[in-house]
Coordinates of C-alpha atoms in Angstrom, one line a residue:
Chain A
M1369 CA -10.7 -17.5 -23.4
A1370 CA -10.2 -15.0 -20.7
V1371 CA -9.1 -11.3 -20.5
G1372 CA -6.0 -10.4 -18.5
I1373 CA -5.5 -6.8 -17.4
D1374 CA -2.5 -5.2 -15.6
I1375 CA -3.2 -1.9 -14.0
G1376 CA 0.2 -0.2 -13.4
G1377 CA 1.3 3.3 -12.4
T1378 CA 1.9 4.4 -16.0
K1379 CA -0.1 2.2 -18.3
T1380 CA -3.0 -0.3 -18.2
A1381 CA -2.3 -3.3 -20.4
G1382 CA -4.5 -6.1 -21.4
A1383 CA -4.9 -9.2 -23.6
L1384 CA -7.5 -11.6 -24.8
V1385 CA -5.9 -15.0 -24.0
D1386 CA -6.6 -18.5 -25.1
L1387 CA -5.8 -20.2 -21.8
A1388 CA -5.4 -23.7 -23.3
A1389 CA -2.9 -22.5 -25.9
L1390 CA -1.1 -20.5 -23.2
R1391 CA -0.5 -23.7 -21.2
A1392 CA 0.1 -26.0 -24.2
G1393 CA 2.7 -23.9 -26.0
A1394 CA 6.5 -23.8 -25.5
A1395 CA 7.6 -21.7 -22.6
G1396 CA 8.7 -18.1 -23.1
A1397 CA 7.5 -15.1 -25.0
D1398 CA 8.1 -16.8 -28.4
G1399 CA 6.3 -19.9 -27.3
V1400 CA 3.3 -17.9 -26.2
R1401 CA 3.3 -16.1 -29.5
A1402 CA 3.8 -19.3 -31.6
A1403 CA 1.0 -21.1 -29.7
G1404 CA -1.4 -18.3 -30.6
A1405 CA -2.2 -17.8 -27.0
V1406 CA -2.6 -14.0 -27.3
L1407 CA -5.6 -13.4 -29.4
R1408 CA -5.6 -9.6 -29.0
Q1409 CA -3.5 -7.1 -27.1
A1410 CA -4.1 -3.5 -26.2
R1411 CA -3.0 -0.8 -23.7
T1412 CA -4.0 2.6 -22.5
P1413 CA -2.4 5.2 -20.2
T1414 CA -3.5 4.7 -16.5
P1415 CA -5.4 7.9 -15.6
V1416 CA -3.4 8.2 -12.3
G1417 CA -4.6 11.1 -10.1
E1418 CA -8.1 11.0 -11.5
G1419 CA -9.4 8.7 -8.8
P1420 CA -10.3 5.0 -8.7
D1421 CA -13.4 5.3 -10.9
A1422 CA -11.4 6.7 -13.7
L1423 CA -8.9 3.8 -13.5
L1424 CA -11.8 1.3 -13.5
D1425 CA -13.4 3.1 -16.5
A1426 CA -10.2 2.9 -18.4
A1427 CA -9.8 -0.8 -17.6
A1428 CA -13.4 -1.4 -18.7
E1429 CA -12.9 0.4 -22.0
L1430 CA -9.8 -1.8 -22.5
V1431 CA -11.8 -4.9 -21.8
A1432 CA -14.5 -3.8 -24.3
R1433 CA -11.9 -3.1 -26.9
L1434 CA -10.3 -6.5 -26.4
L1435 CA -13.6 -8.3 -26.6
E1436 CA -15.0 -6.4 -29.7
G1437 CA -16.6 -9.0 -32.0
T1438 CA -16.1 -11.8 -29.4
P1439 CA -19.4 -13.4 -28.1
R1440 CA -19.4 -12.9 -24.3
D1441 CA -20.5 -16.5 -23.7
R1442 CA -17.1 -17.6 -25.0
V1443 CA -15.2 -15.6 -22.4
R1444 CA -14.7 -17.0 -18.9
G1445 CA -14.1 -13.8 -17.3
V1446 CA -11.5 -11.1 -16.5
G1447 CA -8.4 -11.3 -14.3
V1448 CA -6.7 -8.2 -13.0
G1449 CA -3.2 -7.7 -11.6
T1450 CA -2.5 -4.4 -10.0
G1451 CA 0.0 -2.7 -7.7
G1452 CA -0.7 -2.6 -4.0
V1453 CA -1.9 -5.3 -1.6
V1454 CA -5.0 -7.0 -3.0
D1455 CA -7.4 -9.3 -1.2
S1456 CA -7.7 -11.9 -3.9
T1457 CA -10.8 -13.4 -2.4
T1458 CA -12.8 -10.2 -2.8
G1459 CA -10.8 -8.5 -5.4
T1460 CA -10.4 -5.4 -3.2
V1461 CA -7.2 -3.2 -2.9
L1462 CA -6.3 -3.2 0.8
S1463 CA -3.4 -0.8 0.5
A1464 CA -1.4 0.9 -2.2
T1465 CA 1.7 3.0 -2.6
S1466 CA 2.1 6.5 -4.1
V1467 CA 2.4 4.8 -7.5
L1468 CA -1.4 4.5 -7.5
P1469 CA -2.7 7.3 -5.2
G1470 CA -6.2 6.8 -3.9
W1471 CA -6.3 3.1 -5.0
A1472 CA -6.5 1.6 -1.5
G1473 CA -10.1 0.5 -0.7
T1474 CA -11.1 0.2 -4.4
E1475 CA -13.3 -2.8 -5.1
V1476 CA -11.6 -3.8 -8.4
A1477 CA -13.4 -7.0 -9.0
A1478 CA -16.8 -5.6 -8.1
G1479 CA -16.3 -2.3 -9.9
L1480 CA -14.9 -3.7 -13.1
G1481 CA -17.4 -6.6 -13.0
A1482 CA -20.3 -4.1 -12.9
R1483 CA -18.8 -2.1 -15.8
C1484 CA -18.1 -5.0 -18.1
G1485 CA -20.7 -7.6 -17.2
L1486 CA -18.2 -10.4 -16.7
P1487 CA -16.9 -12.2 -13.6
V1488 CA -13.7 -10.4 -12.5
R1489 CA -11.0 -11.6 -10.1
A1490 CA -8.1 -9.4 -9.0
D1491 CA -4.7 -10.0 -7.3
G1492 CA -1.5 -8.2 -6.6
D1493 CA 0.8 -7.8 -9.7
G1494 CA 3.6 -9.8 -8.0
N1495 CA 1.2 -12.7 -7.9
T1496 CA -0.1 -12.3 -11.4
T1497 CA 3.4 -12.0 -12.7
L1498 CA 4.4 -15.3 -11.1
L1499 CA 1.2 -16.9 -12.3
G1500 CA 2.2 -15.8 -15.8
E1501 CA 5.7 -17.1 -15.6
H1502 CA 4.4 -20.3 -14.1
A1503 CA 1.8 -20.8 -16.9
A1504 CA 4.0 -20.0 -19.8
G1505 CA 7.4 -18.6 -18.8
A1506 CA 10.5 -19.3 -16.7
A1507 CA 8.6 -21.1 -13.9
R1508 CA 6.7 -23.5 -16.0
G1509 CA 6.6 -26.9 -14.5
A1510 CA 8.2 -25.8 -11.2
S1511 CA 6.1 -26.3 -8.1
S1512 CA 7.9 -24.1 -5.6
V1513 CA 9.1 -20.8 -6.8
L1514 CA 10.5 -17.5 -5.4
L1515 CA 10.0 -14.5 -7.8
A1516 CA 12.0 -11.3 -7.3
A1517 CA 10.8 -8.4 -9.5
V1518 CA 13.4 -5.7 -9.5
G1519 CA 12.4 -2.3 -10.9
T1520 CA 11.8 1.0 -9.3
G1521 CA 11.1 -1.1 -6.2
I1522 CA 11.6 -4.7 -5.4
G1523 CA 8.6 -7.0 -5.1
G1524 CA 7.8 -10.6 -5.8
A1525 CA 5.8 -13.6 -5.0
L1526 CA 6.1 -17.1 -3.6
M1527 CA 4.6 -20.4 -4.8
T1528 CA 4.6 -23.8 -3.1
G1529 CA 3.0 -26.9 -4.4
G1530 CA 2.0 -25.0 -7.5
T1531 CA -0.1 -22.6 -5.5
L1532 CA 0.6 -19.0 -4.6
V1533 CA 1.5 -18.3 -0.9
R1534 CA -0.7 -15.2 -0.5
G1535 CA -0.2 -14.7 3.2
A1536 CA -2.4 -14.1 6.2
R1537 CA -3.1 -10.5 5.1
H1538 CA -2.8 -11.0 1.3
A1539 CA 0.6 -9.3 1.7
A1540 CA 3.1 -12.1 1.0
G1541 CA 5.9 -11.5 -1.6
H1542 CA 7.3 -8.2 -0.4
L1543 CA 10.8 -9.6 -0.5
G1544 CA 12.4 -6.2 -1.2
H1545 CA 11.9 -5.6 2.5
V1546 CA 14.3 -8.1 4.0
A1547 CA 17.6 -7.1 5.7
A1548 CA 20.7 -6.8 3.6
P1549 CA 24.2 -6.2 5.0
D1550 CA 25.1 -3.3 2.6
A1551 CA 21.8 -1.6 3.4
A1552 CA 22.4 -1.1 7.2
G1553 CA 21.0 2.3 8.1
V1554 CA 19.9 3.2 4.5
P1555 CA 16.3 4.5 4.5
C1556 CA 13.8 2.3 2.5
S1557 CA 10.7 3.4 0.6
C1558 CA 8.6 1.7 3.3
G1559 CA 9.8 3.9 6.1
A1560 CA 12.1 1.4 7.7
R1561 CA 15.9 1.2 7.2
G1562 CA 18.3 -1.5 6.0
H1563 CA 16.1 -3.3 3.5
V1564 CA 17.5 -4.7 0.3
E1565 CA 15.2 -2.6 -1.8
A1566 CA 17.1 0.5 -0.5
V1567 CA 20.3 -0.7 -2.2
S1568 CA 19.3 -2.9 -5.1
C1569 CA 16.3 -1.4 -6.8
G1570 CA 16.9 0.7 -10.0
P1571 CA 16.9 4.2 -8.3
A1572 CA 19.1 2.8 -5.5
I1573 CA 21.7 1.6 -8.0
V1574 CA 21.7 4.9 -9.7
R1575 CA 22.1 6.7 -6.4
R1576 CA 25.0 4.4 -5.4
Y1577 CA 26.8 5.3 -8.6
T1578 CA 26.2 9.0 -8.1
E1579 CA 27.3 8.9 -4.5
A1580 CA 30.5 7.0 -5.4
T1581 CA 31.5 9.0 -8.5
G1582 CA 29.9 12.3 -8.0
T1583 CA 28.5 12.0 -11.5
A1584 CA 24.8 12.6 -12.2
V1585 CA 23.0 10.1 -14.5
P1586 CA 20.2 12.1 -16.1
G1587 CA 19.1 9.0 -18.1
G1588 CA 18.7 6.9 -15.0
L1589 CA 19.2 3.2 -14.9
R1590 CA 19.0 2.8 -18.6
E1591 CA 21.9 5.1 -19.1
L1592 CA 23.9 3.5 -16.3
A1593 CA 23.3 0.0 -17.7
A1594 CA 24.5 1.2 -21.2
R1595 CA 27.8 2.4 -19.5
T1596 CA 28.6 -0.8 -17.6
G1597 CA 30.9 -2.0 -20.5
T1598 CA 33.1 1.1 -20.4
D1599 CA 32.7 2.8 -17.0
P1600 CA 34.0 0.6 -14.1
G1601 CA 32.1 2.8 -11.6
A1602 CA 28.8 2.0 -13.4
A1603 CA 29.7 -1.7 -13.6
R1604 CA 30.5 -1.7 -9.8
A1605 CA 27.2 0.0 -8.9
V1606 CA 25.2 -2.5 -10.9
A1607 CA 27.2 -5.4 -9.6
D1608 CA 26.9 -4.2 -6.0
G1609 CA 23.1 -4.0 -6.3
G1610 CA 23.0 -7.5 -7.8
R1611 CA 25.2 -9.0 -5.1
S1612 CA 23.3 -7.4 -2.3
L1613 CA 20.0 -8.8 -3.7
G1614 CA 21.6 -12.2 -4.1
V1615 CA 22.8 -12.3 -0.5
A1616 CA 19.3 -11.4 0.7
L1617 CA 17.7 -14.0 -1.6
A1618 CA 20.0 -16.7 -0.3
G1619 CA 18.4 -16.3 3.1
L1620 CA 14.9 -16.6 1.6
V1621 CA 16.0 -19.8 -0.3
N1622 CA 17.5 -21.2 3.0
T1623 CA 14.2 -20.5 4.7
F1624 CA 11.7 -21.4 2.0
D1625 CA 13.6 -24.0 -0.1
P1626 CA 12.1 -23.3 -3.5
E1627 CA 13.0 -25.3 -6.5
L1628 CA 13.6 -22.2 -8.6
V1629 CA 14.3 -18.5 -8.1
V1630 CA 13.1 -16.2 -11.0
I1631 CA 14.5 -12.7 -11.4
G1632 CA 12.4 -10.3 -13.4
G1633 CA 11.8 -6.6 -13.7
G1634 CA 13.6 -3.8 -15.5
V1635 CA 16.8 -4.1 -13.5
A1636 CA 17.1 -7.8 -14.4
D1637 CA 17.0 -6.7 -18.0
I1638 CA 20.5 -5.3 -17.6
G1639 CA 21.5 -9.0 -17.8
A1640 CA 24.9 -10.4 -16.8
P1641 CA 26.4 -7.2 -15.2
F1642 CA 23.5 -7.5 -12.7
T1643 CA 22.6 -11.1 -12.6
D1644 CA 26.1 -12.6 -12.4
P1645 CA 27.0 -10.8 -9.1
L1646 CA 23.4 -11.6 -8.0
E1647 CA 24.1 -15.3 -8.6
E1648 CA 27.4 -15.1 -6.8
G1649 CA 25.8 -13.5 -3.8
L1650 CA 23.1 -16.0 -3.8
R1651 CA 25.3 -19.1 -4.2
G1652 CA 27.7 -17.9 -1.5
G1653 CA 25.0 -17.7 1.1
L1654 CA 23.2 -21.0 0.5
L1655 CA 23.1 -24.0 2.8
P1656 CA 24.5 -27.2 1.3
A1657 CA 21.0 -28.7 1.5
V1658 CA 19.5 -26.2 -1.0
R1659 CA 22.5 -25.7 -3.3
T1660 CA 20.7 -27.2 -6.3
V1661 CA 18.2 -24.4 -6.4
R1662 CA 17.9 -23.1 -10.0
L1663 CA 18.1 -19.4 -10.9
A1664 CA 16.4 -18.2 -14.1
R1665 CA 15.6 -14.8 -15.7
A1666 CA 11.9 -14.1 -16.1
A1667 CA 10.9 -15.0 -19.7
L1668 CA 7.7 -13.0 -20.3
G1669 CA 8.7 -9.4 -19.4
S1670 CA 5.8 -7.1 -18.7
D1671 CA 3.4 -9.5 -20.4
A1672 CA 3.7 -11.9 -17.5
S1673 CA 1.3 -10.0 -15.3
V1674 CA -1.3 -9.7 -18.1
L1675 CA -1.1 -13.4 -18.9
G1676 CA -1.1 -14.5 -15.3
A1677 CA -4.1 -12.2 -14.6
A1678 CA -5.9 -14.1 -17.4
T1679 CA -5.3 -17.4 -15.6
L1680 CA -7.1 -16.0 -12.6
A1681 CA -10.2 -16.0 -14.6
G1682 CA -9.6 -19.6 -15.8
Chain B
M1401 CA -3.0 -43.2 20.4
A1402 CA 0.4 -42.6 18.8
V1403 CA 4.0 -42.5 20.0
G1404 CA 6.1 -39.4 19.5
I1405 CA 9.9 -39.6 19.5
D1406 CA 12.4 -36.8 19.3
I1407 CA 16.0 -37.9 18.6
G1408 CA 18.3 -35.1 19.6
G1409 CA 22.1 -34.7 20.0
T1410 CA 22.0 -35.4 23.7
K1411 CA 18.8 -37.3 24.5
T1412 CA 16.1 -39.3 22.8
A1413 CA 12.7 -38.4 24.3
G1414 CA 9.3 -40.0 23.7
A1415 CA 5.7 -40.1 24.8
L1416 CA 2.6 -42.1 24.3
V1417 CA 0.0 -39.5 23.2
D1418 CA -3.7 -39.5 23.2
L1419 CA -4.1 -37.4 20.0
A1420 CA -7.7 -36.5 20.5
A1421 CA -7.0 -35.3 24.0
L1422 CA -4.0 -33.4 22.7
R1423 CA -6.1 -31.4 20.3
A1424 CA -9.1 -31.0 22.6
G1425 CA -7.4 -29.7 25.7
A1426 CA -6.5 -26.1 26.4
A1427 CA -3.3 -24.9 24.7
G1428 CA 0.0 -24.9 26.5
A1429 CA 1.9 -27.4 28.6
D1430 CA -0.6 -27.2 31.5
G1431 CA -3.5 -27.7 29.0
V1432 CA -1.8 -30.8 27.6
R1433 CA -1.3 -32.2 31.1
A1434 CA -4.8 -31.4 32.2
A1435 CA -6.3 -33.0 29.1
G1436 CA -4.4 -36.2 29.9
A1437 CA -2.9 -36.1 26.4
V1438 CA 0.4 -37.6 27.6
L1439 CA -0.3 -41.1 28.7
R1440 CA 3.4 -42.0 29.3
Q1441 CA 6.7 -40.2 28.9
A1442 CA 10.3 -41.5 28.8
R1443 CA 13.8 -40.6 27.7
T1444 CA 17.1 -42.1 27.1
P1445 CA 20.6 -40.8 26.3
T1446 CA 21.2 -40.7 22.5
P1447 CA 24.2 -43.0 21.8
V1448 CA 25.9 -40.4 19.7
G1449 CA 29.0 -41.7 18.0
E1450 CA 27.9 -45.3 18.0
G1451 CA 26.4 -45.2 14.6
P1452 CA 22.8 -44.9 13.2
D1453 CA 21.9 -48.5 14.2
A1454 CA 22.6 -47.7 17.8
L1455 CA 20.4 -44.6 17.6
L1456 CA 17.6 -46.6 16.1
D1457 CA 18.0 -49.4 18.7
A1458 CA 17.8 -46.9 21.5
A1459 CA 14.6 -45.3 19.9
A1460 CA 13.1 -48.7 19.5
E1461 CA 13.7 -49.6 23.1
L1462 CA 12.1 -46.3 24.1
V1463 CA 9.0 -47.2 22.0
A1464 CA 8.8 -50.6 23.6
R1465 CA 9.0 -49.1 27.0
L1466 CA 6.3 -46.5 26.2
L1467 CA 4.0 -49.2 24.8
E1468 CA 4.5 -51.8 27.6
G1469 CA 1.0 -53.2 28.4
T1470 CA -0.7 -51.3 25.6
P1471 CA -2.3 -53.5 22.9
R1472 CA -0.5 -52.7 19.6
D1473 CA -3.8 -52.5 17.7
R1474 CA -4.7 -49.4 19.8
V1475 CA -1.7 -47.6 18.5
R1476 CA -1.7 -45.8 15.2
G1477 CA 2.0 -45.6 14.8
V1478 CA 5.2 -43.8 15.6
G1479 CA 6.2 -40.3 14.6
V1480 CA 9.9 -39.2 14.8
G1481 CA 11.4 -35.7 14.9
T1482 CA 15.1 -35.5 14.5
G1483 CA 17.9 -33.1 13.7
G1484 CA 19.0 -32.8 10.1
V1485 CA 17.2 -32.5 6.8
V1486 CA 14.6 -35.3 6.6
D1487 CA 12.7 -36.5 3.6
S1488 CA 9.3 -36.7 5.3
T1489 CA 7.8 -38.8 2.5
T1490 CA 10.3 -41.6 3.0
G1491 CA 11.4 -40.9 6.5
T1492 CA 15.1 -40.8 5.5
V1493 CA 17.7 -38.4 6.8
L1494 CA 19.1 -36.5 3.8
S1495 CA 21.8 -34.6 5.6
A1496 CA 22.8 -33.9 9.2
T1497 CA 25.2 -31.7 11.2
S1498 CA 28.0 -32.7 13.6
V1499 CA 25.3 -32.9 16.3
L1500 CA 24.4 -36.3 15.0
P1501 CA 27.5 -37.6 13.1
G1502 CA 26.8 -40.4 10.6
W1503 CA 23.1 -39.8 10.7
A1504 CA 22.8 -38.7 7.1
G1505 CA 21.4 -41.4 4.9
T1506 CA 19.7 -43.2 7.8
E1507 CA 16.3 -44.7 6.9
V1508 CA 14.7 -43.7 10.1
A1509 CA 11.1 -44.7 9.2
A1510 CA 12.1 -48.0 7.7
G1511 CA 14.7 -48.9 10.3
L1512 CA 12.6 -48.0 13.3
G1513 CA 9.5 -49.6 11.7
A1514 CA 11.3 -52.9 11.3
R1515 CA 12.4 -52.7 14.9
C1516 CA 9.1 -52.0 16.5
G1517 CA 6.5 -53.4 14.0
L1518 CA 4.5 -50.3 13.7
P1519 CA 4.2 -47.7 10.9
V1520 CA 6.7 -45.0 11.4
R1521 CA 6.9 -41.5 9.9
A1522 CA 9.8 -39.1 10.4
D1523 CA 10.4 -35.4 9.9
G1524 CA 12.9 -32.7 10.8
D1525 CA 12.7 -31.5 14.4
G1526 CA 11.9 -27.9 13.3
N1527 CA 8.8 -29.3 11.6
T1528 CA 7.8 -31.6 14.5
T1529 CA 8.2 -28.7 17.0
L1530 CA 5.9 -26.5 14.9
L1531 CA 3.4 -29.4 14.5
G1532 CA 3.4 -29.7 18.3
E1533 CA 3.0 -26.0 18.9
H1534 CA 0.2 -26.0 16.3
A1535 CA -1.6 -28.9 17.8
A1536 CA -1.5 -27.9 21.5
G1537 CA 0.7 -24.8 22.0
A1538 CA 1.3 -21.2 21.0
A1539 CA 0.3 -21.8 17.4
R1540 CA -3.0 -23.5 18.0
G1541 CA -5.7 -22.2 15.7
A1542 CA -3.2 -20.2 13.6
S1543 CA -3.1 -21.2 9.9
S1544 CA 0.1 -19.5 8.8
V1545 CA 3.0 -19.5 11.2
L1546 CA 6.7 -18.8 11.3
L1547 CA 8.6 -20.6 14.0
A1548 CA 12.1 -19.6 15.1
A1549 CA 13.8 -22.0 17.5
V1550 CA 16.8 -20.3 19.0
G1551 CA 19.3 -22.5 20.8
T1552 CA 22.9 -23.6 20.0
G1553 CA 21.8 -22.8 16.4
I1554 CA 18.8 -21.2 15.0
G1555 CA 16.2 -23.3 13.1
G1556 CA 12.6 -23.2 12.5
A1557 CA 9.6 -24.1 10.4
L1558 CA 6.9 -22.5 8.3
M1559 CA 3.3 -23.3 7.9
T1560 CA 0.7 -21.9 5.5
G1561 CA -3.0 -22.9 5.3
G1562 CA -2.4 -25.1 8.4
T1563 CA 0.2 -27.2 6.4
L1564 CA 3.9 -27.3 6.8
V1565 CA 6.0 -25.8 4.0
R1566 CA 8.6 -28.5 3.6
G1567 CA 10.4 -27.1 0.6
A1568 CA 11.5 -28.6 -2.7
R1569 CA 14.4 -30.5 -1.0
H1570 CA 12.7 -31.0 2.4
A1571 CA 15.0 -28.3 3.7
A1572 CA 12.6 -25.4 4.4
G1573 CA 12.8 -23.6 7.8
H1574 CA 16.5 -22.9 8.1
L1575 CA 15.8 -19.3 9.0
G1576 CA 19.0 -18.9 11.0
H1577 CA 20.7 -18.6 7.7
V1578 CA 19.3 -15.3 6.5
A1579 CA 21.4 -12.1 6.3
A1580 CA 21.5 -9.8 9.4
P1581 CA 23.0 -6.4 9.4
D1582 CA 25.1 -7.0 12.6
A1583 CA 26.4 -10.2 11.2
A1584 CA 28.3 -8.8 8.2
G1585 CA 31.4 -10.8 7.8
V1586 CA 30.9 -13.0 10.8
P1587 CA 31.4 -16.7 10.0
C1588 CA 28.3 -18.9 10.4
S1589 CA 28.2 -22.6 11.3
C1590 CA 27.1 -23.4 7.8
G1591 CA 30.4 -22.1 6.2
A1592 CA 28.9 -18.8 4.9
R1593 CA 29.2 -15.4 6.5
G1594 CA 26.7 -12.8 7.7
H1595 CA 23.8 -15.1 8.8
V1596 CA 21.7 -14.2 11.8
E1597 CA 22.6 -17.5 13.5
A1598 CA 26.2 -16.2 13.7
V1599 CA 25.1 -13.3 16.0
S1600 CA 21.9 -14.4 17.7
C1601 CA 22.2 -18.1 18.7
G1602 CA 23.2 -19.0 22.3
P1603 CA 27.0 -19.4 21.7
A1604 CA 27.1 -16.3 19.6
I1605 CA 25.5 -14.2 22.3
V1606 CA 28.1 -15.5 24.8
R1607 CA 30.9 -14.8 22.3
R1608 CA 29.6 -11.2 21.8
Y1609 CA 29.7 -10.7 25.6
T1610 CA 33.2 -12.1 26.0
E1611 CA 34.5 -10.0 23.0
A1612 CA 32.9 -6.8 24.4
T1613 CA 33.9 -7.2 28.0
G1614 CA 36.9 -9.5 28.0
T1615 CA 35.2 -11.6 30.6
A1616 CA 34.8 -15.4 30.1
V1617 CA 31.5 -17.0 30.9
P1618 CA 32.3 -20.6 32.0
G1619 CA 28.6 -21.3 32.6
G1620 CA 27.6 -20.3 29.1
L1621 CA 24.3 -18.8 28.2
R1622 CA 22.6 -19.8 31.4
E1623 CA 25.2 -17.9 33.4
L1624 CA 24.9 -14.9 31.1
A1625 CA 21.1 -14.9 31.3
A1626 CA 21.3 -14.9 35.1
R1627 CA 23.5 -11.8 35.0
T1628 CA 21.3 -9.7 32.8
G1629 CA 19.7 -8.0 35.8
T1630 CA 22.9 -6.8 37.3
D1631 CA 25.5 -6.7 34.5
P1632 CA 24.8 -4.1 31.8
G1633 CA 27.2 -5.9 29.4
A1634 CA 25.3 -9.1 29.8
A1635 CA 22.0 -7.4 29.2
R1636 CA 23.4 -5.7 26.1
A1637 CA 24.8 -8.9 24.6
V1638 CA 21.4 -10.6 25.1
A1639 CA 19.5 -7.6 23.8
D1640 CA 21.7 -7.3 20.7
G1641 CA 21.2 -10.9 19.9
G1642 CA 17.4 -10.5 20.2
R1643 CA 17.3 -7.3 18.2
S1644 CA 19.4 -8.8 15.3
L1645 CA 17.1 -11.8 15.1
G1646 CA 14.0 -9.5 15.2
V1647 CA 15.4 -7.5 12.3
A1648 CA 16.0 -10.7 10.3
L1649 CA 12.6 -12.1 11.1
A1650 CA 10.9 -8.8 10.0
G1651 CA 12.1 -9.6 6.4
L1652 CA 10.7 -13.0 6.6
V1653 CA 7.4 -11.7 7.8
N1654 CA 7.3 -9.1 5.0
T1655 CA 8.0 -11.9 2.5
F1656 CA 5.8 -14.7 3.9
D1657 CA 3.1 -12.7 5.7
P1658 CA 2.3 -15.2 8.5
E1659 CA -0.4 -14.6 11.0
L1660 CA 1.9 -15.5 13.9
V1661 CA 5.6 -15.7 14.7
V1662 CA 6.5 -18.2 17.5
I1663 CA 9.9 -17.9 19.2
G1664 CA 11.1 -21.0 21.0
G1665 CA 14.3 -22.7 22.1
G1666 CA 16.6 -22.3 25.0
V1667 CA 17.6 -18.7 24.2
A1668 CA 14.0 -17.6 24.1
D1669 CA 13.6 -19.0 27.7
I1670 CA 15.7 -16.0 28.8
G1671 CA 12.5 -14.1 28.4
A1672 CA 12.1 -10.3 28.2
P1673 CA 15.8 -9.4 28.1
F1674 CA 15.9 -11.3 24.8
T1675 CA 12.4 -11.2 23.5
D1676 CA 11.7 -7.5 24.1
P1677 CA 14.6 -6.3 21.9
L1678 CA 13.6 -9.0 19.4
E1679 CA 10.1 -7.6 19.2
E1680 CA 11.5 -4.1 18.8
G1681 CA 13.7 -5.2 15.9
L1682 CA 10.8 -7.1 14.4
R1683 CA 8.3 -4.3 14.6
G1684 CA 10.7 -1.7 13.4
G1685 CA 11.2 -3.6 10.1
L1686 CA 7.7 -4.5 9.2
L1687 CA 5.7 -3.1 6.3
P1688 CA 2.5 -1.4 7.3
A1689 CA 0.5 -4.2 5.6
V1690 CA 1.8 -6.9 8.0
R1691 CA 2.0 -4.9 11.2
T1692 CA -0.8 -6.9 12.9
V1693 CA 1.4 -10.0 13.0
R1694 CA 1.3 -11.6 16.4
L1695 CA 4.5 -12.6 18.3
A1696 CA 4.3 -15.4 20.9
R1697 CA 6.7 -17.4 23.0
A1698 CA 6.6 -21.2 22.3
A1699 CA 4.4 -22.9 24.9
L1700 CA 5.5 -26.5 25.0
G1701 CA 9.3 -26.3 25.5
S1702 CA 11.2 -29.4 24.5
D1703 CA 7.9 -31.4 24.6
A1704 CA 6.7 -29.7 21.4
S1705 CA 8.8 -31.9 19.1
V1706 CA 7.7 -35.2 20.8
L1707 CA 4.0 -34.1 20.7
G1708 CA 4.3 -32.9 17.1
A1709 CA 6.0 -36.1 16.1
A1710 CA 3.1 -38.1 17.5
T1711 CA 0.7 -36.1 15.3
L1712 CA 2.7 -37.3 12.2
A1713 CA 1.4 -40.8 13.1
G1714 CA -2.2 -39.6 13.4

C-alpha cells in the first residue's frame, strides 16, 4: 500500500492505494475501481496564499486521515505530485507559477516526511499524471509515451523505455511551450510569444471565441463547450484550438517517436469537437515513419496524478 | 579497435578507430587527431542508383582497405551510420529518402557482415553523429543532448542519461519536422507544410534569398554564405533561417530539457551569421526553468558519424 497525494492550485487530493491491485486490474477508471485499487480517497482545499507550511500541514492531515486505522508498517510511503518544477531526487520544488505562490524552494518530501513519519517522494504533476495513466490508464503497456495535459495551461510528460524523461533540470514535459503557427506573436503565460499554450489552452480558446464573435462567455470553457453543437463560432474556436495543438504535437512525435500520445486535462474532456481537429492537425504533420503513432484520451481524469504519485512510493 | 563507416548520398567514408584513444583524448577534431584515435581513414564514392548490393560492396571494399595488414582478431567489429530510418537492433534500413534510392529494406548489418566477416551494427546517421560528438566532440560529458544537423535537410538526434532516444519505430530525431511560425503554409520535403526544415535548411535559405531579392545564387549556400558580410539581403536570409530554427528548437528544449543543444551540418558552418540569430531565437523562447541550457557548435564535422559508428561496434 502507498498513499498518493496531488497538491493543486485549488484542492489537495489523496488516496490510499493498493499498488498491486492498481497494476493488475483492467485499465481505466472503472478497472481501477473494480480491482479495489483505491482503498480510501479524500480531498481538502489547498490553503493557497497561507504559505508552504500551511500546504504541507494540509497534506499531512490528509495523509493521516487516509491512514486512520491502517498500521504504518503496511504502508510503503507517500508519493506527491504537485504543480511547478520538482527535483524528484530530493523532492524539492525548484520553481512554481502563480497557481501556487511561494511554493518554489519548498522541500516537499522532507517537510511532509517529517510531518507524517513516512518516506515521501515528490514529482511534478505532469509526471505523476503520466505515471498514473501508465500504471492503470490509457498508457498501460506502452513504453514510450507523450502526454499532453490541456487545461488552464498546457503541460505534459514524456516517457521512453517505460521510464519518465525528467530532463537535465527536472523540467521536461513543458510541451505547451512549443511554437505553433497560429500563435505567432501571441503572448504566452511564460513571457515568450508564439507558444501553443497561448492559442490552445482553455482560456485561450475562450479568448479566441470572444475576439472572433464579440460575445463574452461568462461561464468560460464549460459554457463554450456546451455551445459547440449549436453555435458554429464556438465549434470553430474549440476546433482551432485542437488543430493548433495537433500541429504542434506532430513535431514532437516526429522528434521523439513515441508509441502513443495521450491527451488529458479539462479541455480534452470536451471530446470530439476538440480531439477530432487535434487528430487531424497531428496526422497532417507526421512523417511517414511515425504515422502508426496511436492517439488516446486520458482514462483516469484527475485521479491519474494521485494514483501515479502513489506509484512513486512503490 | 573498430571500424566506423558512414554511407551518405555522395560518399561512403570510413575509419579504423582506436576506441580507447577516442574516449581518452581531448574533445574536438584536434583532440581526436592528437590522441591517435584515427588509425586509418578512407572514402569512396557511394554508387547511388546501382542498388543496395553495390552500396554494400563499396562499403565492404572500404572496410577491407581500412583493415589491410590488421589482424581481424584485434578488431571488435564494424559500425555503420547511414541516411534513412534504421532499426538499430537488426541493422536494417526501414525507410529512406530519395538521397539513397532503393535503400529501404536493406539489411545493412547482415549484408555487410556477410561480406566482411565481422560483426556489424548499423544506425541512422543522426544517431551516429551524436554518438561521435558525445564520444569525442561537443557533447562529451553531457548526459542529455539535442543535436540539430542542418544541411540540405534538417535532422538530428536525442540523448538522455547518456543513451540515445531511438523512438518506438527507430525514427526519433527528425527535428526538422516541427512547426515553425515563419514556415506556415510552406511545403516541406516530407509532404507536409509548415515545418522548420522548409525555411531553415540550406536550400530553403537560398530560396528565401532569391524570393526576396530576385537574384539567383548559382553557387548555392556556399556562395550566399560568402556574401553575408557585404550583401544585407544575404545576411538577412541566413539570419532568418537561423532564427526560425532557434524558435523551433526552443520548444524542443522546453519539452525535453536537455543539458546541451549541439548545432552541426553544413549550414552551421556559416558560423555567427547563422548561429547568432539561432541563439537569439532559441533564448527568446525558453522557459525560465531551462534557461541555463548550453548551445554549442558541433566539433567533429563530417567525421562525427564515422567516429560514432565505430563506437556502435565497441
